[in-house]
Short mmCIF file of C-alpha atoms and ligand atoms in Angstrom, two decimals:
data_model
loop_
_atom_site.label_atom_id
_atom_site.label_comp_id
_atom_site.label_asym_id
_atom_site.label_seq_id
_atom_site.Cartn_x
_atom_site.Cartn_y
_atom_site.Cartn_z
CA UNK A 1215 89.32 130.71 139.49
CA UNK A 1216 89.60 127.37 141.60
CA UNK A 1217 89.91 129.11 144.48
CA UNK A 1218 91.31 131.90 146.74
CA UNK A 1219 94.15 133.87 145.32
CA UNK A 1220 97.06 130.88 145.35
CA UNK A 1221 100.34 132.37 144.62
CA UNK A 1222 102.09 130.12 141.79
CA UNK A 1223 105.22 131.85 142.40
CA UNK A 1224 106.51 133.58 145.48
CA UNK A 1225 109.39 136.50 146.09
CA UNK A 1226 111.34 134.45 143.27
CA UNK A 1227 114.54 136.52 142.95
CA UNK A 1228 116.38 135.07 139.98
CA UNK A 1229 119.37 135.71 137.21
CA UNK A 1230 120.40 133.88 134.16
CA UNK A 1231 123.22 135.26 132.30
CA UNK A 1232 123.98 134.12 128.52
CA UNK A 1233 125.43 131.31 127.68
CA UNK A 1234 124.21 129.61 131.13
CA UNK A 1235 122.67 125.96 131.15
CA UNK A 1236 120.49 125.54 134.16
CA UNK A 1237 118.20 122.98 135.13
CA UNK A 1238 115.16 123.12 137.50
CA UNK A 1239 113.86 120.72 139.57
CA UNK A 1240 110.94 120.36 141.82
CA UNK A 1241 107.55 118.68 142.95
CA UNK A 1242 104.29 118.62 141.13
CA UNK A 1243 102.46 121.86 141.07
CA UNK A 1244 105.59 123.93 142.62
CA UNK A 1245 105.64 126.27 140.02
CA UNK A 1246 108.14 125.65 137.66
CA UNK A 1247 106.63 125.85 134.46
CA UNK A 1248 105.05 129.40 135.61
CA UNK A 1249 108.36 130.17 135.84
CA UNK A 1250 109.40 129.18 132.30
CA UNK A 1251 105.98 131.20 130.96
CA UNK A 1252 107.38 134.15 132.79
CA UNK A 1253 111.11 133.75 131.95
CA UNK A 1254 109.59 133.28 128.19
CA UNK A 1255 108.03 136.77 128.18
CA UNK A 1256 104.54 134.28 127.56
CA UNK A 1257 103.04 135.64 131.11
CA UNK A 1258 103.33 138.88 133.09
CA UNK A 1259 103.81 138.73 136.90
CA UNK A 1260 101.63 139.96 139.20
CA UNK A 1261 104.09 142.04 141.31
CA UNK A 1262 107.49 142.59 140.51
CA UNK A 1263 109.85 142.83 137.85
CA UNK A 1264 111.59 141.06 134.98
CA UNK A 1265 114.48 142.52 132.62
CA UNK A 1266 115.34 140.08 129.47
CA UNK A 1267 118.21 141.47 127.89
CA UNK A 1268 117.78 145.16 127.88
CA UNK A 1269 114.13 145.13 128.19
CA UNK A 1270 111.56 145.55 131.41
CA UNK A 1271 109.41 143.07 129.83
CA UNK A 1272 106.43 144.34 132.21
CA UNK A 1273 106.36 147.59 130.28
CA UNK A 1274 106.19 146.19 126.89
CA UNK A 1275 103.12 145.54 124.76
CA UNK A 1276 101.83 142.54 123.34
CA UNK A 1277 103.53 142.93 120.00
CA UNK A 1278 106.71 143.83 121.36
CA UNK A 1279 106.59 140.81 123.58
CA UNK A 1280 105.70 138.54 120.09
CA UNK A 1281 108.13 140.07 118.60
CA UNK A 1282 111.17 139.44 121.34
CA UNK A 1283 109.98 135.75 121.81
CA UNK A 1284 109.99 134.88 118.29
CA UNK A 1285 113.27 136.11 117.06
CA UNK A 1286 114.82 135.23 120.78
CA UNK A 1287 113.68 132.32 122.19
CA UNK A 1288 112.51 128.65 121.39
CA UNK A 1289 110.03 126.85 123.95
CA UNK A 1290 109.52 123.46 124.56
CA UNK A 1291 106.08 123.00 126.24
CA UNK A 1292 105.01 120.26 128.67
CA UNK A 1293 101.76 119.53 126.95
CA UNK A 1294 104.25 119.88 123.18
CA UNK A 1295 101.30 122.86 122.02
CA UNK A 1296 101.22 121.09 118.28
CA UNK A 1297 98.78 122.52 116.01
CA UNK A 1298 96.82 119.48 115.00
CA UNK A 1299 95.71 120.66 111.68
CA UNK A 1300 99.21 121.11 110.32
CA UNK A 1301 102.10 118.30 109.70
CA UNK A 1302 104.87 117.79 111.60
CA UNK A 1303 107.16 120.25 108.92
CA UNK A 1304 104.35 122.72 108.87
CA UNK A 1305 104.47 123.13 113.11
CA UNK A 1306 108.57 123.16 112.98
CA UNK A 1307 108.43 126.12 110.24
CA UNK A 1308 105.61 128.08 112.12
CA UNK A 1309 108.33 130.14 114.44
CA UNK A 1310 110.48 130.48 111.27
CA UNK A 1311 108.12 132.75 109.56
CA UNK A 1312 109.47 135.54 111.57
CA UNK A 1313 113.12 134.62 110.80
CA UNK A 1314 113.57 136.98 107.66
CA UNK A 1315 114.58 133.77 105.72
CA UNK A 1316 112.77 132.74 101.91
CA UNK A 1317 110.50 129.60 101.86
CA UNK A 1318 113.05 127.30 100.44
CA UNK A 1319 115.48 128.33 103.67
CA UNK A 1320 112.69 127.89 105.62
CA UNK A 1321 111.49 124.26 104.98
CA UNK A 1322 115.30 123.30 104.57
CA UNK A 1323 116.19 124.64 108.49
CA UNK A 1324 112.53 122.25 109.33
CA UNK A 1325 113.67 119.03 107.91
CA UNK A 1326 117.25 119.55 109.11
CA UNK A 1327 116.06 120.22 112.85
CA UNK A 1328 113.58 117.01 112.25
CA UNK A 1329 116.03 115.06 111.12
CA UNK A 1330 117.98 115.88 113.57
CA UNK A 1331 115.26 114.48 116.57
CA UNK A 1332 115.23 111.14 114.38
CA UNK A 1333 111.80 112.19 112.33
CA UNK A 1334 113.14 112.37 108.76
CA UNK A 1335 110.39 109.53 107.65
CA UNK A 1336 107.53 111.39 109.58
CA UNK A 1337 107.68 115.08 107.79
CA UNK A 1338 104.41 114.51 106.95
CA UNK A 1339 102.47 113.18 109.72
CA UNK A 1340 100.05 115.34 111.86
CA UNK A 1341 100.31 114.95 115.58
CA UNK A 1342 97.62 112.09 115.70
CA UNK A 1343 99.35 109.88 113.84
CA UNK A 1344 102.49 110.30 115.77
CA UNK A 1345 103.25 108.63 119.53
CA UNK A 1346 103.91 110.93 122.67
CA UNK A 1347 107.24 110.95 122.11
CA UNK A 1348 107.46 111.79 118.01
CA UNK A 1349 104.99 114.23 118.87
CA UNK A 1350 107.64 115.85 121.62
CA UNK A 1351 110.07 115.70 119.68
CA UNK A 1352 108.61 117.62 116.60
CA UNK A 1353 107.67 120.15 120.07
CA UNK A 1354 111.99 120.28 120.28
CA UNK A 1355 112.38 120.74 116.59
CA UNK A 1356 110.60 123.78 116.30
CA UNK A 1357 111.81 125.16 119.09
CA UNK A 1358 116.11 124.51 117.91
CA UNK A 1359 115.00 125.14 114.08
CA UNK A 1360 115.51 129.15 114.08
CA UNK A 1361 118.91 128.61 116.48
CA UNK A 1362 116.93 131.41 119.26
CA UNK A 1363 119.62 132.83 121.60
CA UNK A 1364 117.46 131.00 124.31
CA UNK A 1365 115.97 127.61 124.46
CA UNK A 1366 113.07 127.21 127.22
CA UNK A 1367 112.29 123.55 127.77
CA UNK A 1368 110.00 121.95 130.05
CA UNK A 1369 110.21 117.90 130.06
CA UNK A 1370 111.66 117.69 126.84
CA UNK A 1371 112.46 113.98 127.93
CA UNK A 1372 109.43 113.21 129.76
CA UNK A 1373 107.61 111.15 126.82
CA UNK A 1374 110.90 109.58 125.61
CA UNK A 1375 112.80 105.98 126.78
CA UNK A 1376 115.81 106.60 128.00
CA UNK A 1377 118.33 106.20 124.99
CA UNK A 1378 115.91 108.57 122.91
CA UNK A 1379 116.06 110.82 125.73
CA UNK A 1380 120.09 111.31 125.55
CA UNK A 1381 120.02 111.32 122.49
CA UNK A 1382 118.07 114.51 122.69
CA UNK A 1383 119.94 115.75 125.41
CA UNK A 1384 123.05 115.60 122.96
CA UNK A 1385 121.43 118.14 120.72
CA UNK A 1386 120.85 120.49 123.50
CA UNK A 1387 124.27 120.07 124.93
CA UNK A 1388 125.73 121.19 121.36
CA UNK A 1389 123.60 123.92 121.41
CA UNK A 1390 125.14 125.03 124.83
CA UNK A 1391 128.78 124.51 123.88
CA UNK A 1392 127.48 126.94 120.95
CA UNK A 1393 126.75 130.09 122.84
CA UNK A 1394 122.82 129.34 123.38
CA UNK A 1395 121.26 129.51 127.06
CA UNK A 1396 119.37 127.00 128.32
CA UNK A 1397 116.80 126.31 130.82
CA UNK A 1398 115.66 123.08 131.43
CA UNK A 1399 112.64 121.14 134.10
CA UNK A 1400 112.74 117.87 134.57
CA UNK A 1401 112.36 115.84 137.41
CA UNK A 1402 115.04 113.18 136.71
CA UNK A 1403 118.57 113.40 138.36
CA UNK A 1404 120.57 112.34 135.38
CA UNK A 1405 118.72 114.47 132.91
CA UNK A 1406 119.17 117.63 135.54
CA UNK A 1407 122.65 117.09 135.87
CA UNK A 1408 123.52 118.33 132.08
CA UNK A 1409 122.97 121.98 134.00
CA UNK A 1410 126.23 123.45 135.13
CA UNK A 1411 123.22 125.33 137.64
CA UNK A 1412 120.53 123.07 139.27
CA UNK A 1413 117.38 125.19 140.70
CA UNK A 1414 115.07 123.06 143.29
CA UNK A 1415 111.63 124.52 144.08
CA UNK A 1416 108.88 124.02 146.61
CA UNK A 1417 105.54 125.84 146.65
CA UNK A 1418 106.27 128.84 144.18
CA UNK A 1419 109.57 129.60 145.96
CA UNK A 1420 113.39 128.83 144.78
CA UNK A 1421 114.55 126.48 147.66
CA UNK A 1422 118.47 126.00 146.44
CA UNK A 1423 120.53 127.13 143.76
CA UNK A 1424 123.23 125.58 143.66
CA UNK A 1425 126.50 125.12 140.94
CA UNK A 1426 126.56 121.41 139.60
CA UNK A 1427 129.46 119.57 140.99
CA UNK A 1428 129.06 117.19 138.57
CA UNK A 1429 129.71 119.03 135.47
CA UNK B 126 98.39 109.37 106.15
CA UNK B 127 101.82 110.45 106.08
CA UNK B 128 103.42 107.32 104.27
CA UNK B 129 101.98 104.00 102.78
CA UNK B 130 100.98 101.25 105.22
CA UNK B 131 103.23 101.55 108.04
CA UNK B 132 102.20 98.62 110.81
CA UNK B 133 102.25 99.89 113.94
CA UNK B 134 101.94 96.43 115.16
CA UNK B 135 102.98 93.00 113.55
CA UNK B 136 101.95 89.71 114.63
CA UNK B 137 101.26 90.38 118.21
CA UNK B 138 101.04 87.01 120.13
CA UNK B 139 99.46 88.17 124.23
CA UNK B 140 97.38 87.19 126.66
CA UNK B 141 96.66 88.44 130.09
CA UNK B 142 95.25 86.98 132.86
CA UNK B 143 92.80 88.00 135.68
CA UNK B 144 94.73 90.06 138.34
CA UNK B 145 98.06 90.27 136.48
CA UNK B 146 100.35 93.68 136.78
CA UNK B 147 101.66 93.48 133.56
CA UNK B 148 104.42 96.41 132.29
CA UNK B 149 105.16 97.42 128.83
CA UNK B 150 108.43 98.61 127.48
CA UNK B 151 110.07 99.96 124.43
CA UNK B 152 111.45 102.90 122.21
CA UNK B 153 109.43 105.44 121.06
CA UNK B 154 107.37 104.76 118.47
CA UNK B 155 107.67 100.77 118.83
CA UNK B 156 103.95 100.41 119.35
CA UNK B 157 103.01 100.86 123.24
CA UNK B 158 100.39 103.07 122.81
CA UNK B 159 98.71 100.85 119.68
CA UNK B 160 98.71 98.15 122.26
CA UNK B 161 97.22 99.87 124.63
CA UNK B 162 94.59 100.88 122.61
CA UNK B 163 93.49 97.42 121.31
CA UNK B 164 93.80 96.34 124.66
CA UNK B 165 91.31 98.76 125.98
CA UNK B 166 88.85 97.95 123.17
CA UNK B 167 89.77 101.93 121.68
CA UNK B 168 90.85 100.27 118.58
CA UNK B 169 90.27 97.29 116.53
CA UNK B 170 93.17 95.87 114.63
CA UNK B 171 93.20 95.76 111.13
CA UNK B 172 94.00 91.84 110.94
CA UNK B 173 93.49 88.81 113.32
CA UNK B 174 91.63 88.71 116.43
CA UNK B 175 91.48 90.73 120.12
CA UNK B 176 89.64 88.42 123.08
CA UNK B 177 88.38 90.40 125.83
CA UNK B 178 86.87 88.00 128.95
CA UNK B 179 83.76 85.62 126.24
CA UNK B 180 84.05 88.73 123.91
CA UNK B 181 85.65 88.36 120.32
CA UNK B 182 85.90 92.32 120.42
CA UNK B 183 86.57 92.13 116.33
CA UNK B 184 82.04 91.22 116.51
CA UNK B 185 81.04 93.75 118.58
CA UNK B 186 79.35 97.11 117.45
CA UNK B 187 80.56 100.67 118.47
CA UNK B 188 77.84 100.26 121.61
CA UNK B 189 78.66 97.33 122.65
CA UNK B 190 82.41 98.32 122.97
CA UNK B 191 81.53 101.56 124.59
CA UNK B 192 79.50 99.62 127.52
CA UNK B 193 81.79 96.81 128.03
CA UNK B 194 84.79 100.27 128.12
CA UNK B 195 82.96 101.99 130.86
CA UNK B 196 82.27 99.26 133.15
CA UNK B 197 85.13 97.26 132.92
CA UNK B 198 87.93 99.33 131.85
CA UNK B 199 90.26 102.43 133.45
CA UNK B 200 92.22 104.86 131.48
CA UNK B 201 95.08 106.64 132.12
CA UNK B 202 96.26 108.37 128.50
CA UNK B 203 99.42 109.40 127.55
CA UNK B 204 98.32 113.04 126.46
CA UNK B 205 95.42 112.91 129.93
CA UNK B 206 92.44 113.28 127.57
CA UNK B 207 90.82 115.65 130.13
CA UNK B 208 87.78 117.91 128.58
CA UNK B 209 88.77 121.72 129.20
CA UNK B 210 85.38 122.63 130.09
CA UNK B 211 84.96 120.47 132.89
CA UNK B 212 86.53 120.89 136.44
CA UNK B 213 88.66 118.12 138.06
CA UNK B 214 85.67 116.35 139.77
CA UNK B 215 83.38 116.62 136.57
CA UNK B 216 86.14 115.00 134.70
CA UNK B 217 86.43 112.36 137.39
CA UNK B 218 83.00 111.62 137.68
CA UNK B 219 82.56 111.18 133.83
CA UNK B 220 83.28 107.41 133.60
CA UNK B 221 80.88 106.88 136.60
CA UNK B 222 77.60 107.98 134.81
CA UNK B 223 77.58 104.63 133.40
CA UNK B 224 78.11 103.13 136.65
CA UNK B 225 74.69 102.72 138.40
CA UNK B 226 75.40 105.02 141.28
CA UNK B 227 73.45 107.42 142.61
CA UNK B 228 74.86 111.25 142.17
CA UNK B 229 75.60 111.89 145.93
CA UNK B 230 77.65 108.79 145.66
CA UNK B 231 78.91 109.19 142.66
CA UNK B 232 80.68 112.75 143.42
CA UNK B 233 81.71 111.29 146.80
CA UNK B 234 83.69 108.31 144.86
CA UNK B 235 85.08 111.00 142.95
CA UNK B 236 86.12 113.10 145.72
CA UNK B 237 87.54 110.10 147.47
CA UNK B 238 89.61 109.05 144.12
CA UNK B 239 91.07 113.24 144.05
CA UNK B 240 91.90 113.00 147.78
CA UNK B 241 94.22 109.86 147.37
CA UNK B 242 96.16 110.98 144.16
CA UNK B 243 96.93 114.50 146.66
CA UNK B 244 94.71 117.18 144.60
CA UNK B 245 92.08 117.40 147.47
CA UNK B 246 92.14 120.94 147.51
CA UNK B 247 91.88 121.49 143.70
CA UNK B 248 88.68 119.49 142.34
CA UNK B 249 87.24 122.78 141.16
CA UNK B 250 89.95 123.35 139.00
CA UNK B 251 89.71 123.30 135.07
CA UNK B 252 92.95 121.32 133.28
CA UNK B 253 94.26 125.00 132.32
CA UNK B 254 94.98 126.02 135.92
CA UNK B 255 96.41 122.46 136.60
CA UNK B 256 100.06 121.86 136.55
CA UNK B 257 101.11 118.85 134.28
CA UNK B 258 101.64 116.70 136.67
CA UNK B 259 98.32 117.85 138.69
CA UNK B 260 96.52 117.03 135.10
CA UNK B 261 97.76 113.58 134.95
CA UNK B 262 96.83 113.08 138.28
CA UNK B 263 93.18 113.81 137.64
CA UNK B 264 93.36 111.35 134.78
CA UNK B 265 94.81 108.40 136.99
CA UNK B 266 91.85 109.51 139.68
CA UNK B 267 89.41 109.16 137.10
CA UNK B 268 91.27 105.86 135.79
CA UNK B 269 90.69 104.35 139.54
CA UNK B 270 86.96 105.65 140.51
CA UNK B 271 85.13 103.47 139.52
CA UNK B 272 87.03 100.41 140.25
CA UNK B 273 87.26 98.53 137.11
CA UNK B 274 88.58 95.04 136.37
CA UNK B 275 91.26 96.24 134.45
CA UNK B 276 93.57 99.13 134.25
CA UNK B 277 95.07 100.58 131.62
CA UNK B 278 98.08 102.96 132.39
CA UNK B 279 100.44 104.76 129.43
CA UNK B 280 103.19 106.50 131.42
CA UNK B 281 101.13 107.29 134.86
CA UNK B 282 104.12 108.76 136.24
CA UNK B 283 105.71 110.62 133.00
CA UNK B 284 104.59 114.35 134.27
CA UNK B 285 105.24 113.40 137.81
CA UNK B 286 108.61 114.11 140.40
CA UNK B 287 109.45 111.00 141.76
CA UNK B 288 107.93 111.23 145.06
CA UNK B 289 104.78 112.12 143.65
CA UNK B 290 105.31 108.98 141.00
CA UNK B 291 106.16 106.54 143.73
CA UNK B 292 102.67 107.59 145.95
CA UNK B 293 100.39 106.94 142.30
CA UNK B 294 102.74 103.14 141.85
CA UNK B 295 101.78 102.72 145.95
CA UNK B 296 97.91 103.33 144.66
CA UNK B 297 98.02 101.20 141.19
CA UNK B 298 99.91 98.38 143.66
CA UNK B 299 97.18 98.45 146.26
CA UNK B 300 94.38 97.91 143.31
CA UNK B 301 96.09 94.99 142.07
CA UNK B 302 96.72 93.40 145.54
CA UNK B 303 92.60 93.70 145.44
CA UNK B 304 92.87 91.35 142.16
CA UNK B 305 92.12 94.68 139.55
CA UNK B 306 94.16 93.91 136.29
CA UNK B 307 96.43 96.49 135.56
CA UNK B 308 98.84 97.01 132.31
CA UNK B 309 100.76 99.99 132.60
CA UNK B 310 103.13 101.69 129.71
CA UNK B 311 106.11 103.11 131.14
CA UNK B 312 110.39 104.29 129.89
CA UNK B 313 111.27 103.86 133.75
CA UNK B 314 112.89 100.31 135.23
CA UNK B 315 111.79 101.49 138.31
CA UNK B 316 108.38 102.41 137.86
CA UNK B 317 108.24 98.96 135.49
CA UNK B 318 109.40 96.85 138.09
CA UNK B 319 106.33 97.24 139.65
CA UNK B 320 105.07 94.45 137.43
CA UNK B 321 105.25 90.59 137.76
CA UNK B 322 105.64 90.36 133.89
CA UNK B 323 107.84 93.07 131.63
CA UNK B 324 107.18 93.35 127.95
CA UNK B 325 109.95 94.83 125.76
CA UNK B 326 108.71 96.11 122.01
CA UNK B 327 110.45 97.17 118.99
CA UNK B 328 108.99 98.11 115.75
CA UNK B 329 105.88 97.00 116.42
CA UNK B 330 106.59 93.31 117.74
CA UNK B 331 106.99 91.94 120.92
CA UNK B 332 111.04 91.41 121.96
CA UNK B 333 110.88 89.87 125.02
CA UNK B 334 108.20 88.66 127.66
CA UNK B 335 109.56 87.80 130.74
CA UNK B 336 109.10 87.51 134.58
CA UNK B 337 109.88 89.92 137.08
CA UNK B 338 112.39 88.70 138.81
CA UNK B 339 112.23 91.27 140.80
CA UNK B 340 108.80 90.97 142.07
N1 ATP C 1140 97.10 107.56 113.04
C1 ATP C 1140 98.30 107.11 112.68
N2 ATP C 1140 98.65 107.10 111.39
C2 ATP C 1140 99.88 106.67 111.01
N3 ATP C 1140 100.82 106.25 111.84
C3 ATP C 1140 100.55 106.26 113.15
C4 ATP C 1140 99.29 106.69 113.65
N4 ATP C 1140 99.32 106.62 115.01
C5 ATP C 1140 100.54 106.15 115.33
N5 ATP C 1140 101.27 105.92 114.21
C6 ATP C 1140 102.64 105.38 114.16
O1 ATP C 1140 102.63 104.12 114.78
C7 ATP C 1140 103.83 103.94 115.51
C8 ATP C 1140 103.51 103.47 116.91
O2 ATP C 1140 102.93 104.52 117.67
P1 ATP C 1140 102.64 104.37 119.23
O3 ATP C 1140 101.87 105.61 119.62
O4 ATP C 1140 102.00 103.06 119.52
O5 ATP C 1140 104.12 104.38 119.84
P2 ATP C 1140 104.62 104.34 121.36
O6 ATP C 1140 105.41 103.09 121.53
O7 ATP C 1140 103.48 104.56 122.27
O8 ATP C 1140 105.64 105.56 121.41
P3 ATP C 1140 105.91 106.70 122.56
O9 ATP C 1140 106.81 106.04 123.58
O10 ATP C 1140 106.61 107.79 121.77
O11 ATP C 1140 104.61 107.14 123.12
C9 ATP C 1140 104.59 105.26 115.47
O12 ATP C 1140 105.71 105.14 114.66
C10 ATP C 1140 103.61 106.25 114.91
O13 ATP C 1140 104.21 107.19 114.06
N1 ATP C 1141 95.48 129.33 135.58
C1 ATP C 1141 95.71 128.94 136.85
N2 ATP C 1141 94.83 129.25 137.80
C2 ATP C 1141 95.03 128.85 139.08
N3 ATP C 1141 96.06 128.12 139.48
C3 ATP C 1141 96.96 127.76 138.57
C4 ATP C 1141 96.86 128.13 137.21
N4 ATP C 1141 97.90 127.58 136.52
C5 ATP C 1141 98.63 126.92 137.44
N5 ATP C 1141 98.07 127.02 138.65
C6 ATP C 1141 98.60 126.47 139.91
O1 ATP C 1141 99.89 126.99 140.12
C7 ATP C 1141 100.72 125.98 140.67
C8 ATP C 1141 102.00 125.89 139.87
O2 ATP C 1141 101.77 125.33 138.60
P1 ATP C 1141 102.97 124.95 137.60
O3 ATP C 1141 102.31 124.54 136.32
O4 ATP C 1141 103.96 126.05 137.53
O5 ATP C 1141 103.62 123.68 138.34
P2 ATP C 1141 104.84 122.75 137.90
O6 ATP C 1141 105.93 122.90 138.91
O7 ATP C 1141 105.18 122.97 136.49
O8 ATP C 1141 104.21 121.27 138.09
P3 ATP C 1141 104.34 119.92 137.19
O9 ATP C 1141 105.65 119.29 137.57
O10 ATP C 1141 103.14 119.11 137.67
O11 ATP C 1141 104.25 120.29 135.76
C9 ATP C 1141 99.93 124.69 140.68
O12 ATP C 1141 99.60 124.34 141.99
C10 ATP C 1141 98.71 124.97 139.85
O13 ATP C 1141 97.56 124.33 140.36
MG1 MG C 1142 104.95 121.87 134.74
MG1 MG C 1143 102.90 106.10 123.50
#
């Protein structure tokens, strides 16, 4: 490692209940998307404890842990994790091969959800021939396609202009109203405020928690 | 490709002066990132012609273009372009190989360039245990180390809180003020106020090209 044992996250004590939209802010390198791998079952921590739904994820094996985040839980990664061999419908349909649902279901539920993020005439496209913002949002489309009880996303606006960005923001908002929980970074004030929860952290530790008075 | 000839740019009518600070706008997908590209000598475009200083780029060969990128040009990516493999200060001291220096001063410049974008006490750090933000502030250091003529910025601050954003504008000001050329890609009026000139594209075609008024 780069250096002596750094703790990315420190005596974080946190609940989410369903339903929930909360957003979490936070400097450069103060741990929140090591939070998101851990809330996402996609990291174990180091000391401690974490329950999602009736599970004590630390006790569960790697398939289990597959298993839970496929069928539960959609992720939006900083860095979009496309698979740059496969088109932009073949990386939205990926999660859906664990959905139970035929092929034709499938590839319907992937052009919907691209649609949807204003892609219909890039189905095709691989992630190098699409910007840094088509790219992200083929990242959000695979992660609404399967409708997961929880959506993880981490600067799903970051690559976008503004109107793009609300636009997306709309999506997730419906999803919300719908019964889905979700958990959102960002670093900008009006994107954060779509939260009815806003988190702020410093240096691996949850520094406020506070109800949105805005919403 | 995904669909017949799509032009990511059409009839692109620029030039840039010597010490300009020059900000592009626009949706995603309208062609920032092409620009950039042709700008930076990355690309070449399919029709009409691309001056860079005496050089009709369109004549030169692939070594040619590669010498007059490394001694003249800085790149800050969209996606950071960082090689894995490498730590922070081996990815920052890349673009310097070409640059003359001796080694002893060639780690110290890139030292010097990790210490002012704040990641002083992670240059033996590979990308995968940096934070976003942390990777796209190794890209901007290695952008700056060498002190080229020209600067070439796609969303420097997109991964970034806004503190942390302001500190890399405060560096990328400082560099112009010096008479280094910078062109910088960004979805935030702040961050493009920054410039004296602000592009707006759509579609691939240049909207508007105005002042600053600001600035
Ligand atoms: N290799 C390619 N093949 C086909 N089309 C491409 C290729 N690369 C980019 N494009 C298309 O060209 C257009 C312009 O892309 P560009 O990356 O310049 O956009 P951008 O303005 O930087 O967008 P963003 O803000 O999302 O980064 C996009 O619609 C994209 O789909
Ligand atoms: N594999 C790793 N090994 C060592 N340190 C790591 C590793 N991954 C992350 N870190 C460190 O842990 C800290 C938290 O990283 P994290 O990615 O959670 O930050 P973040 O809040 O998401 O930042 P950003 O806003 O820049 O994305 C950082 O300081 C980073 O350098
Ligand atoms: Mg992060
Ligand atoms: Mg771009």
């Amino acid at each position: 490692m780069g250096d002596n044992k750094l703790l990315a996250l420190d005596n974080i004590d946190l609940s989410i209940n369903e339903g929930d939209f909360v957003s979490i802010m936070g400097s450069s390198g103060s741990g929140k998307s090591t939070l998101m791998n851990i809330i996402g079952c996609l990291d174990v921590p180091s000391s401690g404890e974490y329950h999602f739904r009736d599970n004590n994820v630390s006790t569960l094996n790697s398939n289990k842990l597959a298993e839970l985040r496929n069928k539960d839980i959609g992720f939006v990664f900083q860095n979009f994790n496309l698979l740059p061999r496969l088109n932009a419908q073949e990386n939205v349909v990926l999660p859906l091969l664990y959905s139970g649902k035929n092929l034709k279901e499938r590839n319907q539920l992937a052009i919907e959800a691209l649609e949807s993020v204003g892609l219909k005439d890039r189905v095709h496209h691989r992630p190098n021939q699409l910007s840094g913002g088509q790219q992200q949002r083929v990242s959000i489309a695979r992660a609404i396609a399967g409708s997961p009880k929880l959506i993880l996303a981490d600067e799903p606006t970051g690559a976008l202009d503004s109107k793009t960005g609300l636009e997306i923001m709309k999506i997730l908002n419906d999803l919300n109203a719908k019964g889905i929980t979700i958990v959102l970074v960002t670093h900008e004030d009006d994107i954060a405020n779509y939260g009815s929860r806003i988190i702020k952290m410093k240096d691996g530790k949850i520094l406020e928690d506070k109800k949105n008075v805005n919403n």
